[in-house]
Tab-separated table of C-alpha atoms in Angstrom:
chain	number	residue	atom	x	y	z
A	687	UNK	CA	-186.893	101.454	76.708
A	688	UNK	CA	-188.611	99.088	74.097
A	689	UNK	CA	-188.024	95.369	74.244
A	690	UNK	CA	-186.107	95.381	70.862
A	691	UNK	CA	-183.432	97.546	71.837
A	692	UNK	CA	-183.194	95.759	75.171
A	693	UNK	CA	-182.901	92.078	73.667
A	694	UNK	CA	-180.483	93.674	70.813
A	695	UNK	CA	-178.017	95.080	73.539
A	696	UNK	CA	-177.945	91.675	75.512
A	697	UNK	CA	-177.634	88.987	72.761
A	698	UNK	CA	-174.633	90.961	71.258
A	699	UNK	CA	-173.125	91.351	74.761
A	700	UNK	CA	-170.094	89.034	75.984
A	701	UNK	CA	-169.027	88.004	79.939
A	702	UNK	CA	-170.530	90.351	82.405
A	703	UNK	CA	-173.285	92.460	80.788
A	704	UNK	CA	-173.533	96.354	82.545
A	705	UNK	CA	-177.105	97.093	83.130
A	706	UNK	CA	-178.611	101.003	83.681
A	707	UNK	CA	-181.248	101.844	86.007
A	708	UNK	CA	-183.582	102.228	83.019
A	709	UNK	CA	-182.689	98.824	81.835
A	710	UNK	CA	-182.718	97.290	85.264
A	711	UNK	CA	-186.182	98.683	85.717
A	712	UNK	CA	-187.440	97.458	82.170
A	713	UNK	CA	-186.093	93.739	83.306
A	714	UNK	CA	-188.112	93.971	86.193
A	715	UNK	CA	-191.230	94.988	84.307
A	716	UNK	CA	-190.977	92.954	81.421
A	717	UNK	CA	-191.962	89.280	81.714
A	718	UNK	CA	-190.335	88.549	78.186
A	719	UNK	CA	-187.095	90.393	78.529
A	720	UNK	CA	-186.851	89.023	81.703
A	721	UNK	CA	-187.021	85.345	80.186
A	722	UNK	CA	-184.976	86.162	77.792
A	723	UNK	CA	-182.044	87.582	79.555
A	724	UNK	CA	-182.002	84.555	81.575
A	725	UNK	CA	-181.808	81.986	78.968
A	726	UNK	CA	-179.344	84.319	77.121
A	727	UNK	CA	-177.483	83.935	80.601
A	728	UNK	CA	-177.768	80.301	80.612
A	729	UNK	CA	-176.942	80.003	76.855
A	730	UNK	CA	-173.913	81.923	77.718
A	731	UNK	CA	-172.902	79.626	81.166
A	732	UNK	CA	-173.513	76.409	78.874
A	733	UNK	CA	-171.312	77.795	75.703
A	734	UNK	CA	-168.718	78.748	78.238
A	735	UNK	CA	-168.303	75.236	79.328
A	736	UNK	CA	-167.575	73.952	75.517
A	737	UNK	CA	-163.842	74.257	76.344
A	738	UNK	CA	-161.308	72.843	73.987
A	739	UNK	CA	-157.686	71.207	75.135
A	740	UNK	CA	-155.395	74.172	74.194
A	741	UNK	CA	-152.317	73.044	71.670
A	742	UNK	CA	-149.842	71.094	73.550
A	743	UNK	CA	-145.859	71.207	73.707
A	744	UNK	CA	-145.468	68.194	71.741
A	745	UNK	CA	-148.172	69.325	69.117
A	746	UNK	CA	-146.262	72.966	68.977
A	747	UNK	CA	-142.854	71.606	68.987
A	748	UNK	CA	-144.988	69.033	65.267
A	749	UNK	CA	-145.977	72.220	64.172
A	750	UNK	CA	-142.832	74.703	64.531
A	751	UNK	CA	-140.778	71.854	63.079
A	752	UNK	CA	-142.872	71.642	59.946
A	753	UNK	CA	-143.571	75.391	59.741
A	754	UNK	CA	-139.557	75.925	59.934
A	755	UNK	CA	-139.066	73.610	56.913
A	756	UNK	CA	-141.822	74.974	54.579
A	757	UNK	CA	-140.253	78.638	55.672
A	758	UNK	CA	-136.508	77.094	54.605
A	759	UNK	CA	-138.061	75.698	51.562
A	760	UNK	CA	-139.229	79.286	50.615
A	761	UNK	CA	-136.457	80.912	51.582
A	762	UNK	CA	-134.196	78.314	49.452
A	763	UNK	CA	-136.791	78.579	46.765
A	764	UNK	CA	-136.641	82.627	47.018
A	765	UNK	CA	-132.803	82.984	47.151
A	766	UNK	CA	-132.452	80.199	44.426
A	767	UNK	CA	-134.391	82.311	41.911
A	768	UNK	CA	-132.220	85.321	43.361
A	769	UNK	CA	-129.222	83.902	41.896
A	770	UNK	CA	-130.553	82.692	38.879
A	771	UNK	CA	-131.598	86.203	37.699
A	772	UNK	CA	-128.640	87.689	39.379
A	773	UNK	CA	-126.273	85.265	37.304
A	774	UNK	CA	-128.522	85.145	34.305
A	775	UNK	CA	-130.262	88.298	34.680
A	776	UNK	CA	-127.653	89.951	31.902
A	777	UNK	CA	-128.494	87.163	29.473
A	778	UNK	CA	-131.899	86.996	29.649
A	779	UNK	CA	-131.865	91.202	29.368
A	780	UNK	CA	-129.493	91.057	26.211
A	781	UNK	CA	-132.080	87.820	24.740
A	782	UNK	CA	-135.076	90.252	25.719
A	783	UNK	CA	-133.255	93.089	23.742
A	784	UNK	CA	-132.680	91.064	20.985
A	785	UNK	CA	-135.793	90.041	20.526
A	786	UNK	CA	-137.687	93.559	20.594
A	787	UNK	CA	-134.995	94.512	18.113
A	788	UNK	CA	-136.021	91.798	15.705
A	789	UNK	CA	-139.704	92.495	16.138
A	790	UNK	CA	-139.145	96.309	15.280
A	791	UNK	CA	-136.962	95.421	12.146
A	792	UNK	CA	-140.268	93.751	10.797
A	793	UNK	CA	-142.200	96.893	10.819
A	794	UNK	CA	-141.694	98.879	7.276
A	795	UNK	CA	-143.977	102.182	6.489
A	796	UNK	CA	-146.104	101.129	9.596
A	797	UNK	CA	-146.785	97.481	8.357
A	798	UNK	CA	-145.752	94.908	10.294
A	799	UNK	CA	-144.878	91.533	8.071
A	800	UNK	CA	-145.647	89.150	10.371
A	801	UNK	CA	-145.792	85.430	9.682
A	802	UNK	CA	-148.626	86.082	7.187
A	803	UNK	CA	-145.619	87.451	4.743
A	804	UNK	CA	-144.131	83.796	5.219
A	805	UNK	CA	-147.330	81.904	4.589
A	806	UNK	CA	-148.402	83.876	1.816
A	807	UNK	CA	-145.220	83.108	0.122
A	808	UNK	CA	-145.211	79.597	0.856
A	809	UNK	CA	-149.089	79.316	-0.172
A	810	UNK	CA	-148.149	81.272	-3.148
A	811	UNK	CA	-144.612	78.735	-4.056
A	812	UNK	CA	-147.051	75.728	-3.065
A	813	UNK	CA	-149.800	77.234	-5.965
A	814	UNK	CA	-147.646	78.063	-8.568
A	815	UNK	CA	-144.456	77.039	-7.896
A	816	UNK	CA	-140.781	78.630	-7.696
A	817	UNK	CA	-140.534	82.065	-9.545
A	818	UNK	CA	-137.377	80.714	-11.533
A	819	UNK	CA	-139.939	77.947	-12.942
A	820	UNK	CA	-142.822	80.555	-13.669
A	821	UNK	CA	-141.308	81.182	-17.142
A	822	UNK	CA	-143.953	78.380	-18.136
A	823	UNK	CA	-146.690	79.815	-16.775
A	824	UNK	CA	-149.433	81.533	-18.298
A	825	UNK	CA	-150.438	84.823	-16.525
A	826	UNK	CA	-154.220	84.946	-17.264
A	827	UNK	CA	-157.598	86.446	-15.234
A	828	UNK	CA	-157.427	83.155	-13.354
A	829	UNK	CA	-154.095	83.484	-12.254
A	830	UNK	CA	-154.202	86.946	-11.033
A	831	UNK	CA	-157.635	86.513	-9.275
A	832	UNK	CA	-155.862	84.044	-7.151
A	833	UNK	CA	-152.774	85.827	-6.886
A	834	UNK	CA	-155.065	89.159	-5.611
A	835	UNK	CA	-156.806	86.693	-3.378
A	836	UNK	CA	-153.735	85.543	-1.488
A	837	UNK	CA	-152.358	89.350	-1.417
A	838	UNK	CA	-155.742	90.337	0.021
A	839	UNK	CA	-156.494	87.101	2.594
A	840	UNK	CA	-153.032	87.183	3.994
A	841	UNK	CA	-151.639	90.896	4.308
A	842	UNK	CA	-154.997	92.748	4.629
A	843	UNK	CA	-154.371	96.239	4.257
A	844	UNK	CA	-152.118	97.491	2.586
A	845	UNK	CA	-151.514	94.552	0.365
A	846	UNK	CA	-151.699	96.463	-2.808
A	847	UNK	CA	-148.918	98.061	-2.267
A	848	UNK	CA	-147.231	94.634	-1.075
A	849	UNK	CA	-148.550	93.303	-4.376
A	850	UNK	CA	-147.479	96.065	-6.521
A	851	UNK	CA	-143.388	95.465	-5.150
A	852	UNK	CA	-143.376	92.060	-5.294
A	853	UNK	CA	-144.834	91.592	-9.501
A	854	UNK	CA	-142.665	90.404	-12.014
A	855	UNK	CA	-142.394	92.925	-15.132
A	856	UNK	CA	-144.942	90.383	-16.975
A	857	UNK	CA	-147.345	90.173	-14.114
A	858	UNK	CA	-147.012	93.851	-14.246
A	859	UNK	CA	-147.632	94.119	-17.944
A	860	UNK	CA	-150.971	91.883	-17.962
A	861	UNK	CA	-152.372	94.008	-15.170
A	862	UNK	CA	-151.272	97.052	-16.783
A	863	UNK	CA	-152.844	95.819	-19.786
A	864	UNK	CA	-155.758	93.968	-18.921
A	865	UNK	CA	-157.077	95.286	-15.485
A	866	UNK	CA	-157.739	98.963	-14.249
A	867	UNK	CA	-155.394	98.863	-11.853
A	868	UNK	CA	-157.238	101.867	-9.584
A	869	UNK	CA	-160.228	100.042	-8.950
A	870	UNK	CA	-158.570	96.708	-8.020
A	871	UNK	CA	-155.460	98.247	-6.109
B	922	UNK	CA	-150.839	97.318	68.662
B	923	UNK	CA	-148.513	97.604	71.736
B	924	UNK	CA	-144.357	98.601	71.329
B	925	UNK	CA	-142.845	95.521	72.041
B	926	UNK	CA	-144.882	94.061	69.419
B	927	UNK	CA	-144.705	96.862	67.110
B	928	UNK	CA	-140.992	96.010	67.083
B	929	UNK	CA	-141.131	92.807	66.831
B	930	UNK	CA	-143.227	93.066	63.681
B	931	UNK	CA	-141.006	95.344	62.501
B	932	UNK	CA	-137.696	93.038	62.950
B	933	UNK	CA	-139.665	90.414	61.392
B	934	UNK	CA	-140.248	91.942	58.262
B	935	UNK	CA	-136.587	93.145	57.877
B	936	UNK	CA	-135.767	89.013	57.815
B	937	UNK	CA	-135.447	88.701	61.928
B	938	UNK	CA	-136.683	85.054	62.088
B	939	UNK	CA	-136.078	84.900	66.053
B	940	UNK	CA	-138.420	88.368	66.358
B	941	UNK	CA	-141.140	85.895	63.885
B	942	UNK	CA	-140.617	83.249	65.661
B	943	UNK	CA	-141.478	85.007	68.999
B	944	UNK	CA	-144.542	86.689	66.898
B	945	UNK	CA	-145.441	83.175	66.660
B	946	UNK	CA	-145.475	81.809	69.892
B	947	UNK	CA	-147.376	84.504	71.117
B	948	UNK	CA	-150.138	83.987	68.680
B	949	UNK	CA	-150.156	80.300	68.331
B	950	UNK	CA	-152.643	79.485	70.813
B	951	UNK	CA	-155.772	81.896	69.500
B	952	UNK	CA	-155.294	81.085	66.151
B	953	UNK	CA	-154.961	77.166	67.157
B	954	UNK	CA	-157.983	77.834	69.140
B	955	UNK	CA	-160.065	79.158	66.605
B	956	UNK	CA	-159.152	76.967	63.967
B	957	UNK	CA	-159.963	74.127	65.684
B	958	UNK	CA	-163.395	75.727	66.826
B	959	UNK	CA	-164.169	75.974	62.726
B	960	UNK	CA	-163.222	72.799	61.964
B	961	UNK	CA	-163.617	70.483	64.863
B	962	UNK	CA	-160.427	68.736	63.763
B	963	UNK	CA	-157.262	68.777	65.630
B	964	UNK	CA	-155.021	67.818	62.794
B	965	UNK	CA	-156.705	69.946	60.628
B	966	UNK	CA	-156.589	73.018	62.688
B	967	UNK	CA	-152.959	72.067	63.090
B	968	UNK	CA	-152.255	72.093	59.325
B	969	UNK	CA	-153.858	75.382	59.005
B	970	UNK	CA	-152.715	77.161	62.087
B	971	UNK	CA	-148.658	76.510	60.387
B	972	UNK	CA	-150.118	77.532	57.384
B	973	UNK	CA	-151.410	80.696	58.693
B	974	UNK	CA	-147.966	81.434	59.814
B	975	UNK	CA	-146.096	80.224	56.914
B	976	UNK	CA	-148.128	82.570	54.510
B	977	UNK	CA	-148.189	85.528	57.531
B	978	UNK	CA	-144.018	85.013	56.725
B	979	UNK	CA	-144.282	84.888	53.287
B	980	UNK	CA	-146.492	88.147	53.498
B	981	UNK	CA	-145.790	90.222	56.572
B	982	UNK	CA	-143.675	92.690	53.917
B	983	UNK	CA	-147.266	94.225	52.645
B	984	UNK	CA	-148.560	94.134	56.497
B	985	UNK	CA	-149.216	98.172	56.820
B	986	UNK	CA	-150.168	97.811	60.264
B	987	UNK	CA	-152.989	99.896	60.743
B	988	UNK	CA	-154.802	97.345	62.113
B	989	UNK	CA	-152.978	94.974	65.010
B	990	UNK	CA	-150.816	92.145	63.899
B	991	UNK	CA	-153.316	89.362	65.646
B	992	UNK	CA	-156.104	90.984	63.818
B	993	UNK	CA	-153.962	90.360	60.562
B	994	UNK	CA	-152.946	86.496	61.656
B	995	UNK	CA	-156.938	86.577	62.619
B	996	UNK	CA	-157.659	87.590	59.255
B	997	UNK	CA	-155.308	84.843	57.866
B	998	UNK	CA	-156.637	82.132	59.897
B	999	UNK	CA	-160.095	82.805	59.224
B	1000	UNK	CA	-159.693	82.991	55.163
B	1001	UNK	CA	-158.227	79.275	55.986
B	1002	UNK	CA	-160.483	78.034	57.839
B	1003	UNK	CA	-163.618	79.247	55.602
B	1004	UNK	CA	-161.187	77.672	52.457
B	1005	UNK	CA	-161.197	74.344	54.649
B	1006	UNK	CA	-165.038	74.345	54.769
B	1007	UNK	CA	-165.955	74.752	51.129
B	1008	UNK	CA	-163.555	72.271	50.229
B	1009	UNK	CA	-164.690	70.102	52.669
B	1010	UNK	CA	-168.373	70.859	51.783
B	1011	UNK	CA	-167.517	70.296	48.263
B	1012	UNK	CA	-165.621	66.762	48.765
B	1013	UNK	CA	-168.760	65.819	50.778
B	1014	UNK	CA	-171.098	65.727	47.986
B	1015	UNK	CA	-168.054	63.673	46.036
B	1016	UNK	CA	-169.038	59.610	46.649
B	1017	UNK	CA	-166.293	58.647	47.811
B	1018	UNK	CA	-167.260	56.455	50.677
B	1019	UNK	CA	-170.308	54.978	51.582
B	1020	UNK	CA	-171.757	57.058	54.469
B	1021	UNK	CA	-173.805	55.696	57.269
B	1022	UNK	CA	-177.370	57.498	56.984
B	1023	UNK	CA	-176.886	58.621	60.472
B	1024	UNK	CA	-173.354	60.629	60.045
B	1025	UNK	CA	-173.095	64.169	59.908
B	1026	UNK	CA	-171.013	65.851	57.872
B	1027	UNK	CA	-168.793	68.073	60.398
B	1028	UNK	CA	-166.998	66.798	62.655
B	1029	UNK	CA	-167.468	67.352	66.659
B	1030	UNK	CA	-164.279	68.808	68.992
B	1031	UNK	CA	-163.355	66.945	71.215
B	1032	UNK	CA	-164.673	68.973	73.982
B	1033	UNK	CA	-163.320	68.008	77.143
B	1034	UNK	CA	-166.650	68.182	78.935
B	1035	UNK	CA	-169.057	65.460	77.437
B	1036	UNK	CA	-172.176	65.860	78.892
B	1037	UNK	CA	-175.170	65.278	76.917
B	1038	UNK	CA	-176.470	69.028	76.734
B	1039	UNK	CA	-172.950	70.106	75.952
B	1040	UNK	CA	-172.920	67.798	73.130
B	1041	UNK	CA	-176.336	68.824	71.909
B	1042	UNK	CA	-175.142	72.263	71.805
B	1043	UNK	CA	-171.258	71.562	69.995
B	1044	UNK	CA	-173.239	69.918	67.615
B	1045	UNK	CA	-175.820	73.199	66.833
B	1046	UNK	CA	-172.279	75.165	67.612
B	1047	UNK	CA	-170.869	73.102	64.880
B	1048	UNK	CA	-173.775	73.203	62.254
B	1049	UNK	CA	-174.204	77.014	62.087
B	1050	UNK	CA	-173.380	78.298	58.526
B	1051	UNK	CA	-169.529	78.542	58.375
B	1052	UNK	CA	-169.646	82.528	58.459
B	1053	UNK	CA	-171.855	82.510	61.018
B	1054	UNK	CA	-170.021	80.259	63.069
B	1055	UNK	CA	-166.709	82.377	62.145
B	1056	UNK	CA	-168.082	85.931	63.846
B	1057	UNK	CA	-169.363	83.597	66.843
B	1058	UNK	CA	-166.173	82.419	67.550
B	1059	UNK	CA	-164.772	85.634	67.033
B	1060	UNK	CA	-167.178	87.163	69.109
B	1061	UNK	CA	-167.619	84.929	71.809
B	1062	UNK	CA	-164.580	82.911	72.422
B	1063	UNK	CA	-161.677	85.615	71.184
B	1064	UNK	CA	-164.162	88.355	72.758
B	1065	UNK	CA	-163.306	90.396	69.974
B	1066	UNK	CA	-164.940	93.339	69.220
B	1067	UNK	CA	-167.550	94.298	66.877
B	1068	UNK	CA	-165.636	96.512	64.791
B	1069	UNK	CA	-162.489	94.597	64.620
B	1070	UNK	CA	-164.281	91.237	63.589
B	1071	UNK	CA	-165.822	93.711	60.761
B	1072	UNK	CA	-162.482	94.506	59.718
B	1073	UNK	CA	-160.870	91.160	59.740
B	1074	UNK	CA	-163.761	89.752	57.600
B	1075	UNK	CA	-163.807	92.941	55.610
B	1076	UNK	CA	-167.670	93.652	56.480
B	1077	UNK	CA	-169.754	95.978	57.734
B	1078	UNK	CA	-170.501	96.800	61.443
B	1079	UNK	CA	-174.164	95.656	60.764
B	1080	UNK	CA	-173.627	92.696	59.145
B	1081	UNK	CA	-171.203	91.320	61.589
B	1082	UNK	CA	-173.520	91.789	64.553
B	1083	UNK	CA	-176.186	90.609	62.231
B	1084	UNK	CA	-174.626	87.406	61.709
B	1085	UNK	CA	-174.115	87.141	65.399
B	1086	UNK	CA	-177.571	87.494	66.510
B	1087	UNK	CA	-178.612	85.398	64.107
B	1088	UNK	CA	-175.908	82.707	65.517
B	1089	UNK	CA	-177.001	82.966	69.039
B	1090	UNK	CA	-180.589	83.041	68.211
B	1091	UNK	CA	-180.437	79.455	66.509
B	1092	UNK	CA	-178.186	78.238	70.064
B	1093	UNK	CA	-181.144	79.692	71.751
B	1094	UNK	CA	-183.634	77.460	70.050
B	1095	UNK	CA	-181.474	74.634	70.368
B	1096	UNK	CA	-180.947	74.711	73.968
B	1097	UNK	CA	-184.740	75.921	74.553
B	1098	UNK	CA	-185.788	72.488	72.470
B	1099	UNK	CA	-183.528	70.684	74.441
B	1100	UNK	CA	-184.838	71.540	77.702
């Protein structure tokens, strides 16, 4: 038996350690184990007599009490948002529902017109004003190029086809007449 | 995990509160013990002892129990305990009194014997790394074995009796200096 082993098997030992003839004879024999194994017995007498006062009736009785509330708390907590969903639970479903329906209604031709449709009108009102009040307006290279630019910046692909249902018959004219609509579209 | 317990776990999870209640009483005294052992602080081992039990109640539905039901309160307890040490650890470096230059920063259990050597060696007890001082306890006050403090701290074997030797070495040295 080597001294490694030996000194391994008694410092991970607990209470009363079973020795074999081979390690009895080793202990004997070996000045260091031998040390060893008697402070680890010592070690072991002295760490035994760290006791601690155990919990006391009054302290148990403190701690039930408070564990008993924090469980009622859950338990009121728990059941409380039981009854909530159970009374509610059809509402919020039907809510839910309607709100996946209105979310699907946006999607046309696998676009989805999110809230980019919105700004881009609202950027495009704010720019130029109402349609009724475009009459006055002169559609020129400017005036597309920033109308193409909004198309593009807000809707991404796909906004040439946006573009192309949303023109009045005179934007549609100058394009048609000024711009090869193919390379720009 | 023996039958009466078995069936008391079991009765506790379908809602029994007097079968959890029971679970409780039988338990309370090994986790108090070996909270207070981590912490050295009756009211804190206290708090976390009832809140070992409070979240064993809130989970006991996704206990499997393939391992015992004081391994799993063991388990609990110990996640605590560690929890309490980092955060104490952490408030420590946090000015928020004036310390004396001479205090430590654990504090001792109140050991009921308060000999000088005993004190020496709560205090090197109390000083050993936190998951050090966790197997040692395990080990040497619950008796626990090996392979059951490995699976409470979800570690190897090796490592746990690693840890262990390394404990007892450093209680060696401190009782060898002392002498």
């Amino acid at each position: 038996m080597d001294c490694g082993t030996f000194k391994n098997k008694i410092s991970q030992s607990v209470g009363s350690l079973f020795l074999d003839v081979d390690e009895k004879i080793h202990l004997e024999q070996c000045d260091q184990c031998r040390n060893f194994y008697e402070e680890y017995v010592s070690l072991e007498k002295e760490l035994n007599g760290l006791t601690i006062e155990p919990l006391s009736a009054v302290e148990f009785a403190s701690m039930q009490q408070k564990l008993d509330e924090n469980i009622n708390r859950y338990n009121r907590r728990a059941i409380s948002f039981y009854n909530l969903f159970t009374r509610y639970g059809a509402g919020l479903v039907a809510v839910g529902f309607l709100f996946f329906v209105s979310l699907w209604s946006g999607f046309e031709y696998g676009v989805y017109y999110s809230e980019h449709d919105i700004q881009s009108e609202t950027y495009y009102l704010a720019d130029y004003g109402d349609e009724s009040s475009d009459e006055d307006e002169t559609i020129n290279d400017e005036y597309i190029e920033l109308l193409l630019y909004d198309y593009t910046q807000n809707n991404g692909y796909n906004s040439g086809d946006l573009l192309l249902g949303d023109l009045t018959q005179d934007e549609f004219d100058f394009l048609e007449n000024n711009l090869d609509l193919g390379d720009i579209l | 995990m023996d039958i009466d317990n078995r069936e008391l776990v079991a009765r506790a999870k379908d809602g029994d509160r007097q079968a959890f209640d029971k679970l409780v009483k039988e338990n309370k005294d090994k986790m108090f013990a070996l909270t207070l052992r981590m912490t050295g602080d009756r009211e804190a081992a206290l708090d976390l002892t009832q809140d070992s039990f409070l979240t064993a109640y809130k989970e006991i539905g996704s206990f499997r129990g393939e391992a015992g039901f004081s391994s799993w309160l063991y388990r609990i307890a110990s996640n605590k305990a560690l929890n309490y040490l980092k955060r104490k650890k952490i408030l420590s470096f946090i000015p928020l009194t004036e310390k004396t230059s001479d205090s430590v920063s654990y504090e001792m259990p109140e050991y009921v014997d308060g000999e000088l050597l005993n004190k020496e060696l709560a205090l090197a007890v109390n000083s050993l790394p936190p998951k050090q001082k966790l197997v040692f306890n395990l080990r040497f006050y619950e008796q626990l074995p090996f392979g059951e403090i490995a699976a409470i701290l979800n570690k190897s074997e090796s490592t746990v009796k690693t840890n262990y030797q390394k404990a007892i070495e450093k209680l060696r040295k401190k009782l060898e200096g002392f002498r």
